[in-house]
Every structure is written in structure tokens, then in C-alpha cells.
mmCIF file of C-alpha atoms and ligand atoms in Angstrom:
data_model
loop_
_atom_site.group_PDB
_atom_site.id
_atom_site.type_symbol
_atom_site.label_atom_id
_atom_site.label_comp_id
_atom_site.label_asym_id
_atom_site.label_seq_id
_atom_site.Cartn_x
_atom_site.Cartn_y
_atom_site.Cartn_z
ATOM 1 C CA UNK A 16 -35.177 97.253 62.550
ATOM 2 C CA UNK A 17 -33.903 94.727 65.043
ATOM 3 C CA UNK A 18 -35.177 91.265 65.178
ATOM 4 C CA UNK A 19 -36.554 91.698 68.849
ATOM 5 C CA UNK A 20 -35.410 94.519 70.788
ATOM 6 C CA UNK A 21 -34.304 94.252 74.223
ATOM 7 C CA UNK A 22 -35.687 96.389 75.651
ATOM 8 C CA UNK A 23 -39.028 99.212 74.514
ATOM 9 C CA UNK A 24 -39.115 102.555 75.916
ATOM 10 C CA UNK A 25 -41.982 104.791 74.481
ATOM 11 C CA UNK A 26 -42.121 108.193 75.503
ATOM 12 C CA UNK A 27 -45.489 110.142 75.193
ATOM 13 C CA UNK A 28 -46.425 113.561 74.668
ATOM 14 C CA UNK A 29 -49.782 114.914 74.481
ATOM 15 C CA UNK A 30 -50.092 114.459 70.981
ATOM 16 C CA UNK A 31 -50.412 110.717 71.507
ATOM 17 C CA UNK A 32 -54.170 111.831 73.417
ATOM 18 C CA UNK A 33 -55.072 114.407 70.298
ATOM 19 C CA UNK A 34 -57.101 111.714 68.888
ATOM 20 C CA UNK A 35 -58.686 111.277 72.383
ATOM 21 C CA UNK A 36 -60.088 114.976 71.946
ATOM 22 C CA UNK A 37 -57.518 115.617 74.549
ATOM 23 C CA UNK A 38 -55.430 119.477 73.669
ATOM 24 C CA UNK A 39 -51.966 119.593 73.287
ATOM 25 C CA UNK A 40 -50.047 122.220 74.571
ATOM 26 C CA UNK A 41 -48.637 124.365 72.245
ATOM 27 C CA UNK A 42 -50.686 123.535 68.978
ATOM 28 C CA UNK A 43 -52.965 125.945 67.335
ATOM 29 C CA UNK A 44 -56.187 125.414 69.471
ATOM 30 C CA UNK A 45 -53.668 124.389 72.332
ATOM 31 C CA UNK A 46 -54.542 124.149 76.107
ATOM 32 C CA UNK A 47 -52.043 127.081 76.635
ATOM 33 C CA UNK A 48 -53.679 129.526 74.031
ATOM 34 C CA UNK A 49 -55.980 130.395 76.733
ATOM 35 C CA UNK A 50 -53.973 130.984 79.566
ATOM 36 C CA UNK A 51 -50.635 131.948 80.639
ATOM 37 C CA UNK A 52 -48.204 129.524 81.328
ATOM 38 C CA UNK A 53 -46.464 131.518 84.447
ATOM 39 C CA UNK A 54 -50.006 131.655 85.270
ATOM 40 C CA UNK A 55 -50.872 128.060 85.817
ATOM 41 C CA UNK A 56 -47.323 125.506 85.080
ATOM 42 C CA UNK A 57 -44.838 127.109 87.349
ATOM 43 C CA UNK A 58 -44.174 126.529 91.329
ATOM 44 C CA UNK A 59 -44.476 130.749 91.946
ATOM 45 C CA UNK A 60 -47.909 130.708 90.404
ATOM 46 C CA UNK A 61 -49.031 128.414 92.899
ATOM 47 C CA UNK A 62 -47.482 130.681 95.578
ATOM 48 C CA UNK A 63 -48.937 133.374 94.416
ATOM 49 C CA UNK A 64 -52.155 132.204 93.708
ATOM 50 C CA UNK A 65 -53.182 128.697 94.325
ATOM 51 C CA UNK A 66 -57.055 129.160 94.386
ATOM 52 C CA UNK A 67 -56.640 130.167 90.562
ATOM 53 C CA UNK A 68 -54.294 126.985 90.597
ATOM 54 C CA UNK A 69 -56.444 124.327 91.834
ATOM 55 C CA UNK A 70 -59.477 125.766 90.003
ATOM 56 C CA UNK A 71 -57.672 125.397 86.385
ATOM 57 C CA UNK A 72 -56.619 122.049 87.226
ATOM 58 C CA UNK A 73 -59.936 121.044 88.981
ATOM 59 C CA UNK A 74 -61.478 122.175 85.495
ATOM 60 C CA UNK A 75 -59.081 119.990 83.626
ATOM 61 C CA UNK A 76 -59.259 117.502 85.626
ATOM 62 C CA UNK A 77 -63.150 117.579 84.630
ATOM 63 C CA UNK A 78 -61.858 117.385 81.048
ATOM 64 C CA UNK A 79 -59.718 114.403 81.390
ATOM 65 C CA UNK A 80 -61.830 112.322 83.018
ATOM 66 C CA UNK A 81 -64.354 111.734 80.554
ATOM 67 C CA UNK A 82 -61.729 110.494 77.417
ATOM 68 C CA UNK A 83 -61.256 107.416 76.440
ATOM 69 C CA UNK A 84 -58.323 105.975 75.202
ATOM 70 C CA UNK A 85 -57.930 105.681 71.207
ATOM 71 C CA UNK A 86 -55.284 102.822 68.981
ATOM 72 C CA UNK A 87 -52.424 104.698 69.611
ATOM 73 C CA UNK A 88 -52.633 103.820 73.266
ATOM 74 C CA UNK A 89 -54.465 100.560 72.542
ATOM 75 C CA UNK A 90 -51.394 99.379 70.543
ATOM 76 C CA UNK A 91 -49.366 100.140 73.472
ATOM 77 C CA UNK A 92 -51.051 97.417 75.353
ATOM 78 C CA UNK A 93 -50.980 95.126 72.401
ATOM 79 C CA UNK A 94 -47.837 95.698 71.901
ATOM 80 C CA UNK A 95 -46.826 94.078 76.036
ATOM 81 C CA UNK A 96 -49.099 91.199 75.112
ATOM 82 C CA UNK A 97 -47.491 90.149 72.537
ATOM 83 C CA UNK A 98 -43.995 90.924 72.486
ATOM 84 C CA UNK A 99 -41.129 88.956 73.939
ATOM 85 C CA UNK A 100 -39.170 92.182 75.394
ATOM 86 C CA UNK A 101 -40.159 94.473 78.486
ATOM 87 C CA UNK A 102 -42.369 97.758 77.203
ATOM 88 C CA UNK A 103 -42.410 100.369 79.438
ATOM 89 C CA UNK A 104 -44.169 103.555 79.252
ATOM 90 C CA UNK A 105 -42.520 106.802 80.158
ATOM 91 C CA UNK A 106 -45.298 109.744 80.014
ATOM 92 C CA UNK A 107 -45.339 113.351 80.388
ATOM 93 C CA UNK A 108 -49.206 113.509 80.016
ATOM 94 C CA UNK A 109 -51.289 113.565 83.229
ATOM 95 C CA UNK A 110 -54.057 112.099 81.630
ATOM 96 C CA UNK A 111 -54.697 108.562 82.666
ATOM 97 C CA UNK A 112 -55.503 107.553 79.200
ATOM 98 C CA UNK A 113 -52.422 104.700 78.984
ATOM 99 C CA UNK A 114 -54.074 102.913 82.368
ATOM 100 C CA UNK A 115 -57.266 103.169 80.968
ATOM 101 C CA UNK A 116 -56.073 101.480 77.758
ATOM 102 C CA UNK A 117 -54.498 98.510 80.009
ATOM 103 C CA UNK A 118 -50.738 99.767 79.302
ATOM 104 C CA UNK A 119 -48.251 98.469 81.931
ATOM 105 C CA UNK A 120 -45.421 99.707 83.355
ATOM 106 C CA UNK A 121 -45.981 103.467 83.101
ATOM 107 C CA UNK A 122 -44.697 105.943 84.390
ATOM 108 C CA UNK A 123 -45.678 109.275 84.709
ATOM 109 C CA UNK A 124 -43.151 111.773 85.096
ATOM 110 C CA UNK A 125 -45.139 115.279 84.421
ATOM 111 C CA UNK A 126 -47.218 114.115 87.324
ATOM 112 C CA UNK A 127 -50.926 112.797 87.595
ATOM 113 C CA UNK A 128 -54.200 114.671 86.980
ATOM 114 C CA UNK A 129 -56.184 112.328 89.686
ATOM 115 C CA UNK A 130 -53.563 112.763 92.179
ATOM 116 C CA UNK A 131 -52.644 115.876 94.990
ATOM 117 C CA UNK A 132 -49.531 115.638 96.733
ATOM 118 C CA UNK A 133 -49.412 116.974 100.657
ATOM 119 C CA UNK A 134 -46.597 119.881 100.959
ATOM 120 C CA UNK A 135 -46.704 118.968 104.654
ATOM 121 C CA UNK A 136 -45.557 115.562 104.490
ATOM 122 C CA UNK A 137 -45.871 114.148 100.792
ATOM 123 C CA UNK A 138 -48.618 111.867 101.139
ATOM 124 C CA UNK A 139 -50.010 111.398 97.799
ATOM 125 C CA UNK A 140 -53.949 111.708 97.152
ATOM 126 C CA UNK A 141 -55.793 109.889 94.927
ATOM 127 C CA UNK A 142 -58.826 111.331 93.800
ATOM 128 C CA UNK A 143 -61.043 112.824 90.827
ATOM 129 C CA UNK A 144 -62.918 115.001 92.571
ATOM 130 C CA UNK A 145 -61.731 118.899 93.144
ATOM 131 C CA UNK A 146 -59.140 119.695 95.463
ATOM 132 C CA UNK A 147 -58.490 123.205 96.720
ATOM 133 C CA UNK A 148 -57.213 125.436 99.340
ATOM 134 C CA UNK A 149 -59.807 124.022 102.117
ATOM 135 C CA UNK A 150 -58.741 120.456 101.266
ATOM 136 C CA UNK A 151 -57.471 118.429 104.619
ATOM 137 C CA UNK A 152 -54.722 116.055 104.191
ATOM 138 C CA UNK A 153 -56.270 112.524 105.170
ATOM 139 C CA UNK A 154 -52.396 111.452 106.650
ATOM 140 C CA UNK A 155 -51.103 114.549 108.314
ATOM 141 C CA UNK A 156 -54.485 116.222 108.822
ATOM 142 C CA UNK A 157 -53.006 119.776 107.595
ATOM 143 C CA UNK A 158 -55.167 122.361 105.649
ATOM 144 C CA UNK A 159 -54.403 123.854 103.100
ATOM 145 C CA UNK A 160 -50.848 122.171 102.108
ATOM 146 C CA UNK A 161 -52.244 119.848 99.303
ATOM 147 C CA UNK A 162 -50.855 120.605 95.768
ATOM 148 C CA UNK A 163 -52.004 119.447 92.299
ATOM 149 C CA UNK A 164 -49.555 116.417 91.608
ATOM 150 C CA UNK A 165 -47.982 117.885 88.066
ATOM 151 C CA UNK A 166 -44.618 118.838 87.607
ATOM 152 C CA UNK A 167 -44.303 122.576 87.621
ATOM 153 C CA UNK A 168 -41.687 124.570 85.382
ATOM 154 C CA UNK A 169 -38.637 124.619 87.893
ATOM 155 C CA UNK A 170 -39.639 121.105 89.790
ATOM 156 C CA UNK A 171 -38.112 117.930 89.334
ATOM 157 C CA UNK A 172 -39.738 115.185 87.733
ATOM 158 C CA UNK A 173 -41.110 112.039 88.917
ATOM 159 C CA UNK A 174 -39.416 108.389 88.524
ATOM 160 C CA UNK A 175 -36.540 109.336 87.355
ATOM 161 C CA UNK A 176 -34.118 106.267 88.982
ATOM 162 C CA UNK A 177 -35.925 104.051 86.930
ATOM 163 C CA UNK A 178 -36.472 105.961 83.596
ATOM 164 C CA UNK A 179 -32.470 106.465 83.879
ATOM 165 C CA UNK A 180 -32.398 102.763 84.595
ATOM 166 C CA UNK A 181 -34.743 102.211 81.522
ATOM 167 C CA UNK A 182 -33.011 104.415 79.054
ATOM 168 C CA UNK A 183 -29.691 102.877 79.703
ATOM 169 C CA UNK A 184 -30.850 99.598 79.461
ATOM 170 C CA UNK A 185 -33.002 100.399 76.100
ATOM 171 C CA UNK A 186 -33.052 98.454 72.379
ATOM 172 C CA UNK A 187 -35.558 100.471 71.160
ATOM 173 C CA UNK A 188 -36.634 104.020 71.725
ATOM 174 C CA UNK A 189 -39.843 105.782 70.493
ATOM 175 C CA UNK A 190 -41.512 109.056 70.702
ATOM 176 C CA UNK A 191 -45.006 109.583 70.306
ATOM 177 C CA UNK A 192 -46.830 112.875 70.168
ATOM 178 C CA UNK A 193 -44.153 115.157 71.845
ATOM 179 C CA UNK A 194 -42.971 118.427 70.301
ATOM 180 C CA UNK A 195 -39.391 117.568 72.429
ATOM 181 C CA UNK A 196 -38.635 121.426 73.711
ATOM 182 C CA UNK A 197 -39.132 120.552 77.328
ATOM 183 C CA UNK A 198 -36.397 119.461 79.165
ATOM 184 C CA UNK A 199 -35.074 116.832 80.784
ATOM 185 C CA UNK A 200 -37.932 114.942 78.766
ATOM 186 C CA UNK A 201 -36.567 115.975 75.107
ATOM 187 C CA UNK A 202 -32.934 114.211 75.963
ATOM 188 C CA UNK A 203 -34.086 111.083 76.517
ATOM 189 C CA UNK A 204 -33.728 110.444 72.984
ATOM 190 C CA UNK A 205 -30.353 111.671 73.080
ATOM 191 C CA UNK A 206 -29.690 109.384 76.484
ATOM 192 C CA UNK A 207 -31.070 106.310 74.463
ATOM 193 C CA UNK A 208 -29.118 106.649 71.248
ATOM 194 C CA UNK A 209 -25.758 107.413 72.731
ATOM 195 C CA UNK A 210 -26.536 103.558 74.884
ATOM 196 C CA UNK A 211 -27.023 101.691 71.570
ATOM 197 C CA UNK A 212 -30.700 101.777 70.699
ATOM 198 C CA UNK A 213 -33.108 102.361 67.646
ATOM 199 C CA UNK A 214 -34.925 105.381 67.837
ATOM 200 C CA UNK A 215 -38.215 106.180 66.483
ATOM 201 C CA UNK A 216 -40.498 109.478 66.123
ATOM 202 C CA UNK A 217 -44.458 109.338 65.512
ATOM 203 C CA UNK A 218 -45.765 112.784 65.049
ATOM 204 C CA UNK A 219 -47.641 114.973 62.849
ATOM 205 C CA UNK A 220 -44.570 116.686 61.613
ATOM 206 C CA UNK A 221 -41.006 117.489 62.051
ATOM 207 C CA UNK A 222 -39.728 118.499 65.316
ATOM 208 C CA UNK A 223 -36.791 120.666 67.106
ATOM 209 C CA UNK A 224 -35.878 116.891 68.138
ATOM 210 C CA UNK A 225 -35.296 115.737 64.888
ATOM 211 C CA UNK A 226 -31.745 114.735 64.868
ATOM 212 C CA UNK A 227 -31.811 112.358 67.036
ATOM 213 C CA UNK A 228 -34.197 110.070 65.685
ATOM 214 C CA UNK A 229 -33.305 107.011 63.035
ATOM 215 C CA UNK A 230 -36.631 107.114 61.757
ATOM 216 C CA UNK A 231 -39.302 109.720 61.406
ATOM 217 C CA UNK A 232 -43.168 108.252 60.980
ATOM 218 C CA UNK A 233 -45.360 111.596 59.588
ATOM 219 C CA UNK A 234 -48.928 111.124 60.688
ATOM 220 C CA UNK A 235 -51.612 110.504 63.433
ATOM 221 C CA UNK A 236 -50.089 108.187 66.178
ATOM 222 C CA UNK A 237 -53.494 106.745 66.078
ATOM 223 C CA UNK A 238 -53.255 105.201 62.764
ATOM 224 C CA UNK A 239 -49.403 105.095 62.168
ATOM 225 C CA UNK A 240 -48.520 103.503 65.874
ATOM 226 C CA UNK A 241 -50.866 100.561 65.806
ATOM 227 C CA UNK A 242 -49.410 99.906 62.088
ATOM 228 C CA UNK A 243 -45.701 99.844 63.608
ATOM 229 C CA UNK A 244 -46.653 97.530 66.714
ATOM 230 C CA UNK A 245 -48.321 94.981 64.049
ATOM 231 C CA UNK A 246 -45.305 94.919 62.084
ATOM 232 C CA UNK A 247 -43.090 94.706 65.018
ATOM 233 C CA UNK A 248 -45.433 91.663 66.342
ATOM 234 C CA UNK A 249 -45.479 90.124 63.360
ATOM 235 C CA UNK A 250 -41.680 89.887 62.556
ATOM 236 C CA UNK A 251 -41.080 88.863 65.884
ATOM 237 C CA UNK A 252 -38.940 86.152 66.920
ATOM 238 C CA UNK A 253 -40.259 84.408 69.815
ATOM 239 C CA UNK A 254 -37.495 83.947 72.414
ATOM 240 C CA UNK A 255 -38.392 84.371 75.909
ATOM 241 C CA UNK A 256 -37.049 87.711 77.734
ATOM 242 C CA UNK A 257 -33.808 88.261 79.216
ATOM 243 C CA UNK A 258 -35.269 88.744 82.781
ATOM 244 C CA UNK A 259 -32.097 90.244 83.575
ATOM 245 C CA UNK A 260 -32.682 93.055 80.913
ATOM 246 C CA UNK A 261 -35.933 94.478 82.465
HETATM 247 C C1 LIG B 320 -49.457 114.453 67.243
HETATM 248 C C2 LIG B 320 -50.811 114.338 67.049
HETATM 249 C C3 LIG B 320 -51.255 113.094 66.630
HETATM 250 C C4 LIG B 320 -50.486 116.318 67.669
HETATM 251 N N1 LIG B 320 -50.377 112.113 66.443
HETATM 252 N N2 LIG B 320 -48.594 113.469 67.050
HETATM 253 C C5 LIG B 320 -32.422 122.390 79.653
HETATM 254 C C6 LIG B 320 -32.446 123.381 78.696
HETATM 255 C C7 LIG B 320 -33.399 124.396 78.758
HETATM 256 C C8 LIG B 320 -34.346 124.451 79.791
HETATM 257 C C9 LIG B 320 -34.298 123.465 80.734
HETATM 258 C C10 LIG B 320 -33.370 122.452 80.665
HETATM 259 N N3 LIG B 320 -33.587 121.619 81.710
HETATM 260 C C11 LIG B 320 -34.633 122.070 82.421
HETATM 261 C C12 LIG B 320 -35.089 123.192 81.842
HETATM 262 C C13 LIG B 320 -36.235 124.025 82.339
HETATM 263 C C14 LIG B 320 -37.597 123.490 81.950
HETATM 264 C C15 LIG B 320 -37.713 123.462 80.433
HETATM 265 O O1 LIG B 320 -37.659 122.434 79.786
HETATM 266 N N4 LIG B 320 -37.923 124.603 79.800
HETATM 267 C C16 LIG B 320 -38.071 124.656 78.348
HETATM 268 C C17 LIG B 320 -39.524 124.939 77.997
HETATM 269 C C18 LIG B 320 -37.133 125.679 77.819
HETATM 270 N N5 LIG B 320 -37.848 122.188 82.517
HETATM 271 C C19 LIG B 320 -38.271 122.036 83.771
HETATM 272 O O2 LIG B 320 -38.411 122.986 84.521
HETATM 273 C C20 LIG B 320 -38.538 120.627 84.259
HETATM 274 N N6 LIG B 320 -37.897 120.395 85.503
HETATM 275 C C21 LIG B 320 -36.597 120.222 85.619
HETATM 276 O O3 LIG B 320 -35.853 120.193 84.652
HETATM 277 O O4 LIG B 320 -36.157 120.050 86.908
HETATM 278 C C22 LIG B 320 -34.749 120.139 87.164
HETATM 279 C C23 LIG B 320 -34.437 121.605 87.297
HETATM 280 C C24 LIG B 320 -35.037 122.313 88.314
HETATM 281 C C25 LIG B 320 -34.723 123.656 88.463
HETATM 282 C C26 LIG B 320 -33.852 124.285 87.586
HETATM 283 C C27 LIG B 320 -33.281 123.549 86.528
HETATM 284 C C28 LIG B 320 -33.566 122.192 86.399
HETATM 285 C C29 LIG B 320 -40.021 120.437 84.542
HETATM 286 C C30 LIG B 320 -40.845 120.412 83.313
HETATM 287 C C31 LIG B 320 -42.326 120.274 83.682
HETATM 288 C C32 LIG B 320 -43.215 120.363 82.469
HETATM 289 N N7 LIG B 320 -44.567 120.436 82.874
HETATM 290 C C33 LIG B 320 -45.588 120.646 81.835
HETATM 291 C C34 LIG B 320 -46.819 121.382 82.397
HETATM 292 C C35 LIG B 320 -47.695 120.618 83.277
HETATM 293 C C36 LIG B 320 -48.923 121.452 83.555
HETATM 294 C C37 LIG B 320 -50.152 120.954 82.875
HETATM 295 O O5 LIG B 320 -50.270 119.736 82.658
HETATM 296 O O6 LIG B 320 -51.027 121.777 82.599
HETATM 297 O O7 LIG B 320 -45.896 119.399 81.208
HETATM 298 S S1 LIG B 320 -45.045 121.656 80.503
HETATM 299 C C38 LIG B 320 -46.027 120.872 79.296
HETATM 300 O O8 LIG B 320 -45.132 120.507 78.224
HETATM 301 C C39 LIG B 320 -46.554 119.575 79.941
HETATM 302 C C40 LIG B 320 -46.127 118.551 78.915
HETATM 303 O O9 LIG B 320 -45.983 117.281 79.530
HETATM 304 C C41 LIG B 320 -44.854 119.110 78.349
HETATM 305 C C42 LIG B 320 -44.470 118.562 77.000
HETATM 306 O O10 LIG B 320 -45.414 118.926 76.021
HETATM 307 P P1 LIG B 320 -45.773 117.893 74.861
HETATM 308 O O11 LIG B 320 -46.403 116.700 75.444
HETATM 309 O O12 LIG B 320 -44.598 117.682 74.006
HETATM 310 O O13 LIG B 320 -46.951 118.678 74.089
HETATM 311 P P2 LIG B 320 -46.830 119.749 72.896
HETATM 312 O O14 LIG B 320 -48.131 120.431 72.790
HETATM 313 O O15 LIG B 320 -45.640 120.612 73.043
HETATM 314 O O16 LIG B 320 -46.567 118.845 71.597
HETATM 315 C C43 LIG B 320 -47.522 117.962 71.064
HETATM 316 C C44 LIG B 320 -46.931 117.256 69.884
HETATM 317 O O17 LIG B 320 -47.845 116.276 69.423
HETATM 318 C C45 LIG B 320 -46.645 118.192 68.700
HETATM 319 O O18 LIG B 320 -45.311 117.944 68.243
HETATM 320 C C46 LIG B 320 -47.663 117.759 67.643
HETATM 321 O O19 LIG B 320 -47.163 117.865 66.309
HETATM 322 C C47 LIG B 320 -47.896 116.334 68.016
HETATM 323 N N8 LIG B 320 -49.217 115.808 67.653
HETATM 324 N N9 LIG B 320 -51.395 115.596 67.330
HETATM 325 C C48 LIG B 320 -49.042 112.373 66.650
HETATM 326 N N10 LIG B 320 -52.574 112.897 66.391
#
């Protein structure tokens, strides 16, 4: 392990909000056991049928409100107290779990749970309440054109200048809590290694990811993660940041 690393990316899955009582997606008692994927995840579902669209997510959405963030995501922010490098936080959940912990710098590439996006003309909604086919757009004023604001199969993601930026510019890479088999997401890792930094998995068990990762920590991100940021805290040197890195 480096000294202090230039620069921290951590990337999050939704195994990282397991301890949250959160589902993942494709573990035993996983969010997608119950319902078809082409059903709910891809941009012809919501085509097809958005009523059934905005209903699952407006369920969710009920769901996900009412978590609270657990130590893994606690660390996080512990970890851009007290550590002289820029963190940031690249996320496929759509949870807001890292805001509510106080984590910086995230971004949320899978899309938002509290946010509906206007097909019309792209003004982004903020709101935890249900959104549906009736739903006006407060810019535009169009019915009916608002859209859950997660990344379907077949859509592009979200942020992605700056999580290229990131990666490039990255001393340290870790993965928390993602089973890496969904793409572009699972080649970050790749991205990161082949630009010179240290990469790091925290999950339950061995991934398809594997061989891109230095090091592999086996366990609940909720115990192992705030372990690693202590240790990384405490061998710390304290040098002030290369502003030019972040
Ligand atoms: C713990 C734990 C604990 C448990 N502690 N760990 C290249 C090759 C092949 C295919 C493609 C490719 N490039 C693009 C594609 C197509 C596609 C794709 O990847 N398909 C694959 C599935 C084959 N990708 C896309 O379509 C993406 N868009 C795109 O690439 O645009 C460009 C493009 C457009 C058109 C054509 C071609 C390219 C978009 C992907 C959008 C993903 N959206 C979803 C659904 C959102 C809906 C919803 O929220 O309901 O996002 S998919 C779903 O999976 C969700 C998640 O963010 C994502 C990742 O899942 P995650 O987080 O890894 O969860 P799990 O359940 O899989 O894993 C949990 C892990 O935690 C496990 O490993 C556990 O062990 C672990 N764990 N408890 C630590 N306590």
C-alpha cells in the first residue's frame, strides 16, 4: 500500500447497502428474484408499459427512503475528513444512502431513486414522492413525458466525463459490494489499473472481476471497509493535496 495515494476512487455496488437492509440484485433473496428484468431495467419496458414502470419504482422508492446508512458508508465520509488526497465516490446504487452518510463528491451513474428526468426537455425532478404517467413536468409543462431517473439496460450512464477524468487520474481504486458483470461499470477496474493505481475489492466473495484486483478483502463491507479506512488514516502521511490532481 502506498504512503498516500493520489488520488481515491471507490466504486459501489449494492452490496455496500446489504447491511442497510437494502437487496442486491442478483443475490439469493435479490430484488430481481421477483420480477423480470426486461420487465422493469430496460428502455422497451418502459415503452411498453410505463404504468407498471413507475409503480415498481414508486414502490422502491418507498423502500429506499426509509434506510439509513451503515460503517461501510460512514467510513466513506471518514475517510474525506481525514485524508490528505481527493475521495470521490462513483455509485451505481440509486439509493441515496452515501449523501445521507455525508460522503462527498459522488456520483451516481445508475441514476437516482429521488429523481425523474423529463423526456420532453430533460429537466431533472427532484422528489420522493410517486411519479407516474399523469405527472406534469414543472419546466416544460408536458404530461406524461417524465421518466424514472435510472439507467436502463441499453442507456448510457450518467457522469461519465468526470468518472473518465477520475479513473485516469486515480492512485487508488476500490470496489465495494459489486458483483462487476455490468458493463461499462465492471471496467473501471480495468481503466484504473492499466493508469497506474492500487486496486482493491471488498465483497462477500470472489467475483467474475477478480483479476483485476491487487487485493481481495472477503467479508461484510460494513466491518472490513471501516477497518481499511482506519488503517489507511492512520499510516497516513500528512502532506497537503496536489490541487492539481483532483
Ligand atoms: C456484499 C455484501 C456485503 C453483498 N458486503 N459485499 C460490454 C459487454 C457486455 C455487455 C455490455 C457491455 N457494455 C454494455 C453492455 C450492455 C449492458 C450490460 O452490462 N450487460 C451485462 C449485464 C451483460 N450495459 C448497459 O446497457 C449499460 N449501458 C451502456 O453500456 O450504455 C452504452 C451502450 C448503449 C447501447 C448499446 C451498447 C452500449 C447500462 C447499465 C445499466 C444498469 N442498470 C441497473 C438497473 C437499474 C434498475 C434498478 O435500479 O432497479 O443497475 S442493472 C443493476 O446492476 C443495477 C446495478 O447498479 C447494477 C450492478 O449491480 P451490483 O451493484 O453489482 O449488484 P449485484 O446484486 O450484482 O452484486 C452485489 C454484490 O455485493 C455481490 O457481489 C455480493 O457478493 C456483494 N455483497 N452483500 C460486501 N455486506
Amino acid at each position: 500500500m502506498q504512503k498516500n495515494c493520489k488520488n481515491i476512487v471507490i466504486l459501489t455496488g449494492a452490496g455496500i447497502s446489504a447491511e442497510s437492509g437494502l437487496a442486491t440484485f442478483r443475490g439469493s433473496d435479490g430484488l430481481w428474484n421477483n420480477c423480470r428484468i426486461e420487465d422493469v431495467a430496460t428502455v422497451e419496458a418502459f415503452q411498453r408499459n410505463p404504468e407498471y414502470v413507475h409503480a415498481f419504482y414508486n414502490d422502491l422508492k418507498k423502500e429506499l427512503v426509509k434506510a439509513k446508512p451503515n460503517p461501510a458508508h460512514l467510513a466513506i465520509t471518514r475517510l474525506q475528513e481525514n485524508y490528505p488526497a481527493a475521495v470521490s465516490v462513483v455509485t451505481q446504487n440509486v439509493d441515496t444512502l452515501h449523501e445521507k452518510a455525508g460522503n462527498k463528491n459522488v456520483y451516481h451513474i445508475h441514476g437516482q431513486i429521488n429523481q425523474a428526468v423529463c423526456l420532453n426537455c430533460g429537466h431533472i425532478l427532484e422528489t420522493f414522492g410517486d411519479v407516474d404517467t399523469q405527472t406534469v413536468c414543472p419546466l416544460c409543462g408536458v404530461q406524461g413525458m417524465m421518466k424514472p431517473n435510472i439507467v436502463f439496460f441499453g442507456e448510457n450512464l450518467l457522469c461519465m466525463n468526470r468518472v473518465e477524468h477520475l479513473l485516469d487520474n486515480c492512485g487508488l481504486f476500490i470496489s465495494v459490494g459489486t458483483s462487476g458483470v455490468v458493463f461499462p461499470a465492471a471496467s473501471f477496474v480495468q481503466i484504473a489499473k492499466y493508469n497506474g493505481a492500487e486496486t482493491y475489492e471488498f465483497n462477500m466473495e470472489k467475483t467474475s472481476n477478480n483479476f483485476y484486483f491487487d487485493r481481495h478483502i472477503y467479508g461484510p463491507a460494513g466491518t472490513t471497509l471501516p477497518a481499511f479506512v482506519d488503517e489507511l488514516i492512520k499510516n497516513r502521511e500528512d502532506s497537503p493535496q496536489d490541487p492539481e490532481s483532483a
